[in-house]
Amino acid sequence: MNTPANGNESTVSQEILIIEDELKIARLLEEFLQAEGFSVHLHADGASAAKVALTRKPTLIILDLMLPGKDGLSVCREIRNLSNVPIIMLTARVDEIDRLLGLELGADDYICKPFSPREVVARVRTILRRTRDYQQAPDPEVLQYRHLRVYPQQFKCLAADTEVDLTPVEFRMLATLMSSPGRVYSREKLMEEAYSDYRVVSDRTIDSHIKNLRRKLTVSSDSTPDLLKSIYGVGYKLE
Ligand code: CA
């Protein structure tokens, strides 16, 4: 087996929680992630997975779809109700991908089985780098547009002074739109801002993230207007 690429010092205290009942797969990922300097915790049972995730507070979670006790979709939803921790779903079912990334689940990325451990490590790094870029913004910058306020550094969003709980993907999409109100962003551009640069998701996935975003932003402030405008055949803007 090849030696994974050199790690970097910033990963030392970061824990990756792997929720996967196939020990062979879990161990393989553990080996590669440890070689990159991450600490890894393995958990095999679905029923107690969300509790473990919320107790350990890992930096990132790799979550398998098929688990004993409780399926990965339910586990993802449970974690997402209480935490914005980045979640990468593992699935052997290509037909599940849109559902994994869209709707209410809020997974940040997915990886199809069989996969290369290197690819998983690359995805983990990309997602953590993006999260860190926001956390390490040089100024406590606030993006403000009408009743919406986004604090990239704190990963926080307020709609009419009510805090809105967004997934990392939704947050990055909103921050992108808020960085230039009125500008129309294509789905490709939003995708580029929200995901790893080398991966492609369907337009439908982007649309369902926008749909969720719209729902969250208006539910939190029902007297305020919907500012997310869809531009037919082009993309989205904030208006
Ligand atoms: Ca499994």
PDB file of C-alpha atoms and ligand atoms in Angstrom:
ATOM      1  CA  MET A   1       0.000   0.000   0.000  1.00  0.00           C
ATOM      2  CA  ASN A   2       1.211   3.490  -0.773  1.00  0.00           C
ATOM      3  CA  THR A   3       2.077   5.850   2.026  1.00  0.00           C
ATOM      4  CA  PRO A   4      -0.423   8.678   2.303  1.00  0.00           C
ATOM      5  CA  ALA A   5       0.831  12.191   1.615  1.00  0.00           C
ATOM      6  CA  ASN A   6       2.434  14.092   4.460  1.00  0.00           C
ATOM      7  CA  GLY A   7       0.112  15.535   7.033  1.00  0.00           C
ATOM      8  CA  ASN A   8       0.231  19.048   8.323  1.00  0.00           C
ATOM      9  CA  GLU A   9       0.585  20.472  11.782  1.00  0.00           C
ATOM     10  CA  SER A  10      -2.883  22.008  11.912  1.00  0.00           C
ATOM     11  CA  THR A  11      -4.583  18.595  12.060  1.00  0.00           C
ATOM     12  CA  VAL A  12      -2.996  17.488  15.335  1.00  0.00           C
ATOM     13  CA  SER A  13      -5.899  18.047  17.686  1.00  0.00           C
ATOM     14  CA  GLN A  14      -8.680  17.419  15.182  1.00  0.00           C
ATOM     15  CA  GLU A  15     -10.839  14.363  15.725  1.00  0.00           C
ATOM     16  CA  ILE A  16     -12.652  12.623  12.905  1.00  0.00           C
ATOM     17  CA  LEU A  17     -15.560  10.438  13.993  1.00  0.00           C
ATOM     18  CA  ILE A  18     -16.134   7.499  11.658  1.00  0.00           C
ATOM     19  CA  ILE A  19     -19.569   5.904  12.015  1.00  0.00           C
ATOM     20  CA  GLU A  20     -19.351   2.699  10.024  1.00  0.00           C
ATOM     21  CA  ASP A  21     -20.125  -0.908  10.959  1.00  0.00           C
ATOM     22  CA  GLU A  22     -17.893  -2.505   8.318  1.00  0.00           C
ATOM     23  CA  LEU A  23     -14.709  -2.778  10.317  1.00  0.00           C
ATOM     24  CA  LYS A  24     -12.493  -3.250   7.280  1.00  0.00           C
ATOM     25  CA  ILE A  25     -13.609   0.051   5.765  1.00  0.00           C
ATOM     26  CA  ALA A  26     -13.500   1.873   9.096  1.00  0.00           C
ATOM     27  CA  ARG A  27      -9.964   0.676   9.807  1.00  0.00           C
ATOM     28  CA  LEU A  28      -8.741   1.608   6.339  1.00  0.00           C
ATOM     29  CA  LEU A  29     -10.052   5.151   6.732  1.00  0.00           C
ATOM     30  CA  GLU A  30      -8.650   5.321  10.245  1.00  0.00           C
ATOM     31  CA  GLU A  31      -5.219   4.341   8.998  1.00  0.00           C
ATOM     32  CA  PHE A  32      -5.136   6.978   6.270  1.00  0.00           C
ATOM     33  CA  LEU A  33      -6.549   9.742   8.438  1.00  0.00           C
ATOM     34  CA  GLN A  34      -4.159   8.973  11.291  1.00  0.00           C
ATOM     35  CA  ALA A  35      -1.263   9.048   8.850  1.00  0.00           C
ATOM     36  CA  GLU A  36      -2.399  12.584   8.005  1.00  0.00           C
ATOM     37  CA  GLY A  37      -2.258  13.588  11.666  1.00  0.00           C
ATOM     38  CA  PHE A  38      -5.936  13.354  12.558  1.00  0.00           C
ATOM     39  CA  SER A  39      -7.098  11.535  15.636  1.00  0.00           C
ATOM     40  CA  VAL A  40      -9.857   9.093  14.807  1.00  0.00           C
ATOM     41  CA  HIS A  41     -12.704   7.593  16.794  1.00  0.00           C
ATOM     42  CA  LEU A  42     -14.618   4.634  15.398  1.00  0.00           C
ATOM     43  CA  HIS A  43     -18.244   3.886  16.166  1.00  0.00           C
ATOM     44  CA  ALA A  44     -20.234   1.035  14.603  1.00  0.00           C
ATOM     45  CA  ASP A  45     -23.792   1.336  15.913  1.00  0.00           C
ATOM     46  CA  GLY A  46     -26.475   3.575  14.424  1.00  0.00           C
ATOM     47  CA  ALA A  47     -28.756   3.783  17.453  1.00  0.00           C
ATOM     48  CA  SER A  48     -26.185   5.483  19.685  1.00  0.00           C
ATOM     49  CA  ALA A  49     -24.293   7.315  16.911  1.00  0.00           C
ATOM     50  CA  ALA A  50     -25.883  10.751  17.275  1.00  0.00           C
ATOM     51  CA  LYS A  51     -25.314  10.715  21.013  1.00  0.00           C
ATOM     52  CA  VAL A  52     -21.654   9.806  20.540  1.00  0.00           C
ATOM     53  CA  ALA A  53     -21.292  12.560  17.925  1.00  0.00           C
ATOM     54  CA  LEU A  54     -22.812  15.214  20.152  1.00  0.00           C
ATOM     55  CA  THR A  55     -20.769  14.119  23.167  1.00  0.00           C
ATOM     56  CA  ARG A  56     -17.388  13.864  21.459  1.00  0.00           C
ATOM     57  CA  LYS A  57     -17.825  17.014  19.365  1.00  0.00           C
ATOM     58  CA  PRO A  58     -15.560  15.861  16.529  1.00  0.00           C
ATOM     59  CA  THR A  59     -14.188  18.246  13.905  1.00  0.00           C
ATOM     60  CA  LEU A  60     -15.835  16.223  11.161  1.00  0.00           C
ATOM     61  CA  ILE A  61     -17.984  13.099  10.833  1.00  0.00           C
ATOM     62  CA  ILE A  62     -17.812  10.372   8.209  1.00  0.00           C
ATOM     63  CA  LEU A  63     -21.160   8.624   8.331  1.00  0.00           C
ATOM     64  CA  ASP A  64     -22.151   5.423   6.573  1.00  0.00           C
ATOM     65  CA  LEU A  65     -25.666   5.154   5.184  1.00  0.00           C
ATOM     66  CA  MET A  66     -26.304   1.524   6.121  1.00  0.00           C
ATOM     67  CA  LEU A  67     -25.889   0.974   9.836  1.00  0.00           C
ATOM     68  CA  PRO A  68     -27.296  -1.470  12.376  1.00  0.00           C
ATOM     69  CA  GLY A  69     -29.681   0.013  14.930  1.00  0.00           C
ATOM     70  CA  LYS A  70     -30.550   3.144  12.977  1.00  0.00           C
ATOM     71  CA  ASP A  71     -29.930   4.160   9.362  1.00  0.00           C
ATOM     72  CA  GLY A  72     -27.424   6.853   8.438  1.00  0.00           C
ATOM     73  CA  LEU A  73     -30.098   9.241   7.148  1.00  0.00           C
ATOM     74  CA  SER A  74     -31.835   9.347  10.535  1.00  0.00           C
ATOM     75  CA  VAL A  75     -28.501   9.678  12.305  1.00  0.00           C
ATOM     76  CA  CYS A  76     -27.542  12.574  10.023  1.00  0.00           C
ATOM     77  CA  ARG A  77     -30.834  14.332  10.702  1.00  0.00           C
ATOM     78  CA  GLU A  78     -30.464  13.859  14.472  1.00  0.00           C
ATOM     79  CA  ILE A  79     -26.950  15.278  14.504  1.00  0.00           C
ATOM     80  CA  ARG A  80     -27.934  18.142  12.214  1.00  0.00           C
ATOM     81  CA  ASN A  81     -30.749  19.176  14.536  1.00  0.00           C
ATOM     82  CA  LEU A  82     -28.200  20.051  17.171  1.00  0.00           C
ATOM     83  CA  SER A  83     -24.924  20.663  15.398  1.00  0.00           C
ATOM     84  CA  ASN A  84     -23.383  22.173  12.274  1.00  0.00           C
ATOM     85  CA  VAL A  85     -20.418  19.780  12.320  1.00  0.00           C
ATOM     86  CA  PRO A  86     -19.387  18.882   8.741  1.00  0.00           C
ATOM     87  CA  ILE A  87     -20.750  15.464   7.718  1.00  0.00           C
ATOM     88  CA  ILE A  88     -19.535  13.323   4.830  1.00  0.00           C
ATOM     89  CA  MET A  89     -21.912  10.475   3.980  1.00  0.00           C
ATOM     90  CA  LEU A  90     -20.685   7.137   2.661  1.00  0.00           C
ATOM     91  CA  THR A  91     -23.039   5.308   0.364  1.00  0.00           C
ATOM     92  CA  ALA A  92     -23.038   2.386  -2.001  1.00  0.00           C
ATOM     93  CA  ARG A  93     -26.260   3.648  -3.554  1.00  0.00           C
ATOM     94  CA  VAL A  94     -25.764   6.209  -6.311  1.00  0.00           C
ATOM     95  CA  ASP A  95     -29.522   6.767  -6.477  1.00  0.00           C
ATOM     96  CA  GLU A  96     -29.424   8.154  -2.932  1.00  0.00           C
ATOM     97  CA  ILE A  97     -27.000  10.989  -3.665  1.00  0.00           C
ATOM     98  CA  ASP A  98     -29.467  13.767  -4.385  1.00  0.00           C
ATOM     99  CA  ARG A  99     -31.457  12.853  -1.324  1.00  0.00           C
ATOM    100  CA  LEU A 100     -28.301  12.800   0.798  1.00  0.00           C
ATOM    101  CA  LEU A 101     -27.279  16.306  -0.159  1.00  0.00           C
ATOM    102  CA  GLY A 102     -30.659  17.874  -0.496  1.00  0.00           C
ATOM    103  CA  LEU A 103     -33.821  18.204   1.496  1.00  0.00           C
ATOM    104  CA  GLU A 104     -33.582  18.362   5.237  1.00  0.00           C
ATOM    105  CA  LEU A 105     -30.577  16.141   5.731  1.00  0.00           C
ATOM    106  CA  GLY A 106     -27.836  18.690   5.465  1.00  0.00           C
ATOM    107  CA  ALA A 107     -24.884  16.420   4.729  1.00  0.00           C
ATOM    108  CA  ASP A 108     -21.929  18.416   3.383  1.00  0.00           C
ATOM    109  CA  ASP A 109     -20.593  15.903   0.957  1.00  0.00           C
ATOM    110  CA  TYR A 110     -20.934  12.269  -0.035  1.00  0.00           C
ATOM    111  CA  ILE A 111     -18.571   9.565  -1.168  1.00  0.00           C
ATOM    112  CA  CYS A 112     -19.611   6.500  -3.123  1.00  0.00           C
ATOM    113  CA  LYS A 113     -18.382   3.058  -2.218  1.00  0.00           C
ATOM    114  CA  PRO A 114     -16.037   1.671  -3.318  1.00  0.00           C
ATOM    115  CA  PHE A 115     -13.788   4.682  -2.753  1.00  0.00           C
ATOM    116  CA  SER A 116     -10.124   5.480  -2.553  1.00  0.00           C
ATOM    117  CA  PRO A 117      -8.993   6.428   0.976  1.00  0.00           C
ATOM    118  CA  ARG A 118      -6.894   9.203  -0.580  1.00  0.00           C
ATOM    119  CA  GLU A 119     -10.015  10.735  -2.036  1.00  0.00           C
ATOM    120  CA  VAL A 120     -11.668  10.649   1.376  1.00  0.00           C
ATOM    121  CA  VAL A 121      -8.670  12.356   2.966  1.00  0.00           C
ATOM    122  CA  ALA A 122      -8.708  15.021   0.230  1.00  0.00           C
ATOM    123  CA  ARG A 123     -12.413  15.689   0.805  1.00  0.00           C
ATOM    124  CA  VAL A 124     -11.907  15.906   4.572  1.00  0.00           C
ATOM    125  CA  ARG A 125      -9.111  18.428   4.064  1.00  0.00           C
ATOM    126  CA  THR A 126     -11.120  20.535   1.637  1.00  0.00           C
ATOM    127  CA  ILE A 127     -14.124  20.716   3.929  1.00  0.00           C
ATOM    128  CA  LEU A 128     -12.021  21.554   6.985  1.00  0.00           C
ATOM    129  CA  ARG A 129     -10.075  24.188   5.057  1.00  0.00           C
ATOM    130  CA  ARG A 130     -13.292  25.907   4.050  1.00  0.00           C
ATOM    131  CA  THR A 131     -14.644  25.827   7.591  1.00  0.00           C
ATOM    132  CA  ARG A 132     -11.334  27.166   8.882  1.00  0.00           C
ATOM    133  CA  ASP A 133     -11.192  29.908   6.253  1.00  0.00           C
ATOM    134  CA  TYR A 134     -14.435  31.221   7.669  1.00  0.00           C
ATOM    135  CA  GLN A 135     -13.316  30.827  11.267  1.00  0.00           C
ATOM    136  CA  GLN A 136     -10.021  32.596  10.550  1.00  0.00           C
ATOM    137  CA  ALA A 137     -11.386  35.567   8.634  1.00  0.00           C
ATOM    138  CA  PRO A 138      -9.038  38.474   9.424  1.00  0.00           C
ATOM    139  CA  ASP A 139     -11.789  40.812  10.606  1.00  0.00           C
ATOM    140  CA  PRO A 140     -15.029  40.168  12.471  1.00  0.00           C
ATOM    141  CA  GLU A 141     -16.696  40.892   9.172  1.00  0.00           C
ATOM    142  CA  VAL A 142     -20.464  41.151   9.042  1.00  0.00           C
ATOM    143  CA  LEU A 143     -22.346  40.716   5.812  1.00  0.00           C
ATOM    144  CA  GLN A 144     -25.594  42.586   6.041  1.00  0.00           C
ATOM    145  CA  TYR A 145     -28.471  42.876   3.649  1.00  0.00           C
ATOM    146  CA  ARG A 146     -31.893  44.089   4.689  1.00  0.00           C
ATOM    147  CA  HIS A 147     -33.021  41.901   7.620  1.00  0.00           C
ATOM    148  CA  LEU A 148     -30.245  39.331   7.108  1.00  0.00           C
ATOM    149  CA  ARG A 149     -26.906  39.372   8.878  1.00  0.00           C
ATOM    150  CA  VAL A 150     -24.158  36.806   8.383  1.00  0.00           C
ATOM    151  CA  TYR A 151     -21.046  36.573  10.566  1.00  0.00           C
ATOM    152  CA  PRO A 152     -18.626  34.445   8.552  1.00  0.00           C
ATOM    153  CA  GLN A 153     -16.131  34.210  11.371  1.00  0.00           C
ATOM    154  CA  GLN A 154     -18.639  32.881  13.870  1.00  0.00           C
ATOM    155  CA  PHE A 155     -20.509  30.822  11.313  1.00  0.00           C
ATOM    156  CA  LYS A 156     -23.633  32.605  12.463  1.00  0.00           C
ATOM    157  CA  CYS A 157     -26.685  33.871  10.615  1.00  0.00           C
ATOM    158  CA  LEU A 158     -29.437  36.159  11.884  1.00  0.00           C
ATOM    159  CA  ALA A 159     -32.746  36.836  10.151  1.00  0.00           C
ATOM    160  CA  ALA A 160     -34.509  39.781  11.760  1.00  0.00           C
ATOM    161  CA  ASP A 161     -32.408  39.226  14.897  1.00  0.00           C
ATOM    162  CA  THR A 162     -33.396  35.578  15.163  1.00  0.00           C
ATOM    163  CA  GLU A 163     -30.563  33.113  14.860  1.00  0.00           C
ATOM    164  CA  VAL A 164     -30.993  30.682  11.966  1.00  0.00           C
ATOM    165  CA  ASP A 165     -29.377  27.276  12.107  1.00  0.00           C
ATOM    166  CA  LEU A 166     -27.753  26.605   8.723  1.00  0.00           C
ATOM    167  CA  THR A 167     -25.721  23.671   7.477  1.00  0.00           C
ATOM    168  CA  PRO A 168     -22.190  24.509   6.281  1.00  0.00           C
ATOM    169  CA  VAL A 169     -23.261  24.218   2.632  1.00  0.00           C
ATOM    170  CA  GLU A 170     -26.271  26.487   3.143  1.00  0.00           C
ATOM    171  CA  PHE A 171     -24.134  28.923   5.089  1.00  0.00           C
ATOM    172  CA  ARG A 172     -21.535  29.201   2.347  1.00  0.00           C
ATOM    173  CA  MET A 173     -24.201  29.652  -0.320  1.00  0.00           C
ATOM    174  CA  LEU A 174     -25.871  32.412   1.644  1.00  0.00           C
ATOM    175  CA  ALA A 175     -22.543  34.097   2.437  1.00  0.00           C
ATOM    176  CA  THR A 176     -21.693  34.026  -1.278  1.00  0.00           C
ATOM    177  CA  LEU A 177     -25.026  35.579  -2.247  1.00  0.00           C
ATOM    178  CA  MET A 178     -24.744  38.153   0.551  1.00  0.00           C
ATOM    179  CA  SER A 179     -21.248  39.162  -0.484  1.00  0.00           C
ATOM    180  CA  SER A 180     -22.744  40.827  -3.525  1.00  0.00           C
ATOM    181  CA  PRO A 181     -26.511  41.466  -3.321  1.00  0.00           C
ATOM    182  CA  GLY A 182     -28.141  41.904  -6.698  1.00  0.00           C
ATOM    183  CA  ARG A 183     -25.479  39.900  -8.486  1.00  0.00           C
ATOM    184  CA  VAL A 184     -26.785  36.769 -10.175  1.00  0.00           C
ATOM    185  CA  TYR A 185     -24.802  33.651  -9.308  1.00  0.00           C
ATOM    186  CA  SER A 186     -24.981  30.637 -11.570  1.00  0.00           C
ATOM    187  CA  ARG A 187     -25.528  27.236 -10.007  1.00  0.00           C
ATOM    188  CA  GLU A 188     -21.978  26.350 -11.065  1.00  0.00           C
ATOM    189  CA  LYS A 189     -20.576  29.323  -9.166  1.00  0.00           C
ATOM    190  CA  LEU A 190     -22.590  28.535  -6.045  1.00  0.00           C
ATOM    191  CA  MET A 191     -21.465  24.921  -6.307  1.00  0.00           C
ATOM    192  CA  GLU A 192     -17.856  26.032  -6.555  1.00  0.00           C
ATOM    193  CA  GLU A 193     -18.193  28.166  -3.420  1.00  0.00           C
ATOM    194  CA  ALA A 194     -20.018  25.541  -1.432  1.00  0.00           C
ATOM    195  CA  TYR A 195     -18.219  22.315  -2.344  1.00  0.00           C
ATOM    196  CA  SER A 196     -14.809  20.921  -3.138  1.00  0.00           C
ATOM    197  CA  ASP A 197     -13.660  22.342  -6.468  1.00  0.00           C
ATOM    198  CA  TYR A 198     -13.280  19.003  -8.197  1.00  0.00           C
ATOM    199  CA  ARG A 199     -16.686  17.672  -7.502  1.00  0.00           C
ATOM    200  CA  VAL A 200     -19.918  18.109  -9.332  1.00  0.00           C
ATOM    201  CA  VAL A 201     -23.417  17.957  -7.923  1.00  0.00           C
ATOM    202  CA  SER A 202     -26.606  18.174  -9.922  1.00  0.00           C
ATOM    203  CA  ASP A 203     -28.515  21.433 -10.411  1.00  0.00           C
ATOM    204  CA  ARG A 204     -31.300  19.752  -8.519  1.00  0.00           C
ATOM    205  CA  THR A 205     -29.064  19.452  -5.461  1.00  0.00           C
ATOM    206  CA  ILE A 206     -28.257  23.159  -5.571  1.00  0.00           C
ATOM    207  CA  ASP A 207     -31.943  23.907  -5.979  1.00  0.00           C
ATOM    208  CA  SER A 208     -32.876  21.864  -2.942  1.00  0.00           C
ATOM    209  CA  HIS A 209     -30.242  23.601  -0.821  1.00  0.00           C
ATOM    210  CA  ILE A 210     -31.667  26.946  -1.930  1.00  0.00           C
ATOM    211  CA  LYS A 211     -35.141  25.690  -1.128  1.00  0.00           C
ATOM    212  CA  ASN A 212     -34.042  24.757   2.390  1.00  0.00           C
ATOM    213  CA  LEU A 213     -32.285  28.061   2.820  1.00  0.00           C
ATOM    214  CA  ARG A 214     -35.389  29.945   1.734  1.00  0.00           C
ATOM    215  CA  ARG A 215     -37.558  27.924   4.117  1.00  0.00           C
ATOM    216  CA  LYS A 216     -35.216  28.492   7.057  1.00  0.00           C
ATOM    217  CA  LEU A 217     -34.830  32.205   6.412  1.00  0.00           C
ATOM    218  CA  THR A 218     -38.543  32.832   6.104  1.00  0.00           C
ATOM    219  CA  VAL A 219     -39.715  30.503   8.870  1.00  0.00           C
ATOM    220  CA  SER A 220     -37.431  32.328  11.271  1.00  0.00           C
ATOM    221  CA  SER A 221     -38.902  35.667  10.371  1.00  0.00           C
ATOM    222  CA  ASP A 222     -42.324  35.155   8.909  1.00  0.00           C
ATOM    223  CA  SER A 223     -43.110  38.840   8.573  1.00  0.00           C
ATOM    224  CA  THR A 224     -40.057  39.468   6.400  1.00  0.00           C
ATOM    225  CA  PRO A 225     -39.842  39.092   2.630  1.00  0.00           C
ATOM    226  CA  ASP A 226     -38.196  36.235   0.776  1.00  0.00           C
ATOM    227  CA  LEU A 227     -34.997  37.753  -0.592  1.00  0.00           C
ATOM    228  CA  LEU A 228     -33.752  34.746  -2.565  1.00  0.00           C
ATOM    229  CA  LYS A 229     -34.718  35.195  -6.194  1.00  0.00           C
ATOM    230  CA  SER A 230     -34.509  32.478  -8.783  1.00  0.00           C
ATOM    231  CA  ILE A 231     -33.458  33.683 -12.239  1.00  0.00           C
ATOM    232  CA  TYR A 232     -34.812  31.210 -14.742  1.00  0.00           C
ATOM    233  CA  GLY A 233     -32.101  29.417 -16.684  1.00  0.00           C
ATOM    234  CA  VAL A 234     -29.320  31.342 -14.942  1.00  0.00           C
ATOM    235  CA  GLY A 235     -29.187  30.904 -11.200  1.00  0.00           C
ATOM    236  CA  TYR A 236     -29.926  32.841  -8.042  1.00  0.00           C
ATOM    237  CA  LYS A 237     -29.522  36.253  -6.518  1.00  0.00           C
ATOM    238  CA  LEU A 238     -30.359  38.128  -3.366  1.00  0.00           C
ATOM    239  CA  GLU A 239     -32.779  40.956  -3.896  1.00  0.00           C
TER     240      GLU A 239
HETATM  241 CA    CA B   1     -22.476  -0.150   6.696  1.00  0.00          CA
END
